[in-house]
């Protein structure tokens, strides 16, 4: 059955604390910080972008399963911060992991859910026999306008999943998507920062799509909330995933392992996938995982994933999520502004 | 081969020469050198010009044709020679070969660089071309960084200290203060060097030679005709050159320049002299560590003892072997293409006894050591007073 | 390398070396080279070169912290550069990133990471390639 053959993540080393951002914008009471449930967020190095992080995550994924990269016949990179507006990130990844030239590749963009859609594409191509292995990636170095609530949450990270029919460490039992045209968040060409609908991004956007996709998946597969050992949702902040779990009647404890927004912020296309990686880092064979992404605009992809025995053989082959999260260096706001090159807007 | 002598020598004031351009400087040095040789100019058969980066620094290639034009020497052949910072020294060697072979009799060797017509960053990029552009400079290395790699290894392997490197700068500034042609006329203290801005750790600003404009010229003639032009001919008794990998990281050792070791060995053999016989020497101190390494590679001091030598004052003006009496690249300045020729000008003056305040008493044998890039080219000349 | 057009074929030609640490090995004398060499300097015409992928691990042979950067590197300054000796033998020059400066010493173990090396301004090409970080 089609599933995850290998996975890897990359989280940049730099962090900024929400308190430090709050200090600059006069939010001393910590209102924004508490409202978002984010303690600190990841910040990319000066020489990192969505492509470099995708390469690091992909190399980790290849190392994890130790397959010949030439057997990867499709690479899809989901991001809303591709380094080029025109010119694929996927070719950079393909060359850097050694998968060129006999493969297909493309970039995807659907706000925060392009990474899970990339995985769906790989699933379809594997299942149909078009390809042997596919590499689906979610990667982002998102920007938040200085002073905007997004500045507290917009983090950076990448997750890469090698999808195939053989040698899977976790089977993907099914996937289900829910999509409408809902303009809750966008960025026009040439603009440095995204615009968003404030509270409109919640109920009619995030919650509606995440809940409906998750419910649709369970219905399709004949499963109920209690059938899952873990649940991972897109995490624009530390609170929404908890709320969505409650709405779906999933025990909040099952969300914790995959909820990283409090420590690294919202890594956009990578957010639900880094959460999934964090669960795979500890899950036991037989565990069932619900993963539901959300991308503004808007849509959700939901997956049911069951861990196989093989995961035990592979574990430890790689730098895991906790190691990435633990290796950190804090920036003050001045260094952060330099590193993110946001000074021009002040 | 014919024996070859230096019969004329001149240089412009080195420094930030805002009012003078490339062609003004080289024409001045060339014409002064012809005067110094008591020639009218008609006696000159060929020009060899050393310049490293005129294309990047002033947007001008084909510069020796320009020089011949501005010196009023058309239609004699004019040839450019390029070997990064060793361009001047290699031009001198090319001129030497032309006279020695008998093809030409009287030759002008010029060296020039106009470096301040572009911003400092541009000049640094142009100089970067002396290293491996694709595998060193592109990666973010700078020239100070390459020499910092050498300094770090020298400190690691031999216990050389930052203070010892700083002493090279102090000594060379002291010498420069006695040289009216030098870029820097001021003395500096050890503290000045140690407190100067970091450039590429452990190298600081005062460990680095400056960006300088300037030109120098030498007139070569067959030794047996030299007395027609000068009372004190200076014979070139050895001309030697060697090469090494362009990129520093490909070398087996970072604490020695093999090109220097090989060129020195051949030069001593050709001149039939030993390091001990050298009375005065101009070495390529583009960075202070380079001078310390040169002490060792030229055989003046044992490997690893260069730091101690500067500390003990052995290479000061009144030391056992005075080095860089002109002020060196550090004190006199480093107009890249001019440097190798300027070294020969200084040694000529020393051997003729014309170096005034910085004269090394009784100097009879002198040496110049000119390095390109991080050591991919080294050219050495040994000169002897022939009166 | 500020001109968009000048760096383009130059950087493209180097992609296998810069992205994947592909170098050469001479099958005659077994000497390994990075970057790629088409001719073995030791064997010359008797040599037979083949591509060799280096593993990306090595140790610091020498290092410096650059405070006075060339153009294009101003924002990263100060930054650490090293001559890295690869496990297989050859040495190369690269930036050391994601590491405390005080952790970089002669002999420190490092591993390859994938980063942006230079950008040709805001409109030009982004040049990617290897840098190294201290092994954690």
GROMACS .gro file of C-alpha atoms in nm, chain A residues 10 13-14 45-49 51-52 55-56 59 83-84 91-92 95-96 319 327 329 338 341 344, chain C residues 15 19-20 74-77 95 97-100 112-116 119 122 124-126 128 131 136:
model
   50
   10UNK     CA    1   1.480   2.118   0.869
   13UNK     CA    2   1.872   2.749   1.424
   14UNK     CA    3   1.760   3.100   1.508
   45UNK     CA    4   1.959   3.224   0.870
   46UNK     CA    5   2.064   3.503   0.636
   47UNK     CA    6   2.161   3.244   0.376
   48UNK     CA    7   1.852   3.024   0.409
   49UNK     CA    8   1.538   3.028   0.198
   51UNK     CA    9   1.487   2.610  -0.137
   52UNK     CA   10   1.783   2.556   0.096
   55UNK     CA   11   1.715   2.054   0.028
   56UNK     CA   12   1.819   1.997   0.391
   59UNK     CA   13   1.855   1.505   0.220
   83UNK     CA   14   1.280   3.209  -0.381
   84UNK     CA   15   1.191   3.279  -0.743
   91UNK     CA   16   1.473   2.163  -0.978
   92UNK     CA   17   1.713   2.293  -0.713
   95UNK     CA   18   1.974   1.847  -0.838
   96UNK     CA   19   2.084   1.873  -0.475
  319UNK     CA   20   1.831   1.429   1.308
  327UNK     CA   21   1.953   2.349   1.885
  329UNK     CA   22   2.027   3.064   1.918
  338UNK     CA   23   1.874   4.256   0.984
  341UNK     CA   24   1.588   4.222   0.584
  344UNK     CA   25   1.335   4.881   0.444
  748UNK     CA   26   2.605   2.294  -1.001
  752UNK     CA   27   2.529   2.124  -0.475
  753UNK     CA   28   2.654   1.770  -0.442
  807UNK     CA   29   2.786   4.270   0.403
  808UNK     CA   30   2.470   4.148   0.577
  809UNK     CA   31   2.630   3.825   0.697
  810UNK     CA   32   2.935   3.998   0.844
  828UNK     CA   33   3.178   2.931   0.507
  830UNK     CA   34   2.743   2.861   0.945
  831UNK     CA   35   2.492   2.774   1.216
  832UNK     CA   36   2.773   2.735   1.464
  833UNK     CA   37   2.910   2.933   1.757
  845UNK     CA   38   2.818   2.002   0.459
  846UNK     CA   39   2.497   2.204   0.457
  847UNK     CA   40   2.312   2.354   0.160
  848UNK     CA   41   2.287   2.734   0.154
  849UNK     CA   42   2.267   3.046  -0.056
  852UNK     CA   43   2.273   3.661  -0.497
  855UNK     CA   44   1.735   4.151  -0.620
  857UNK     CA   45   1.950   3.826  -1.062
  858UNK     CA   46   2.033   3.466  -1.005
  859UNK     CA   47   2.061   3.309  -0.660
  861UNK     CA   48   2.335   2.800  -0.407
  864UNK     CA   49   2.872   2.557   0.333
  869UNK     CA   50   2.654   1.863   1.684
   0.00000   0.00000   0.00000
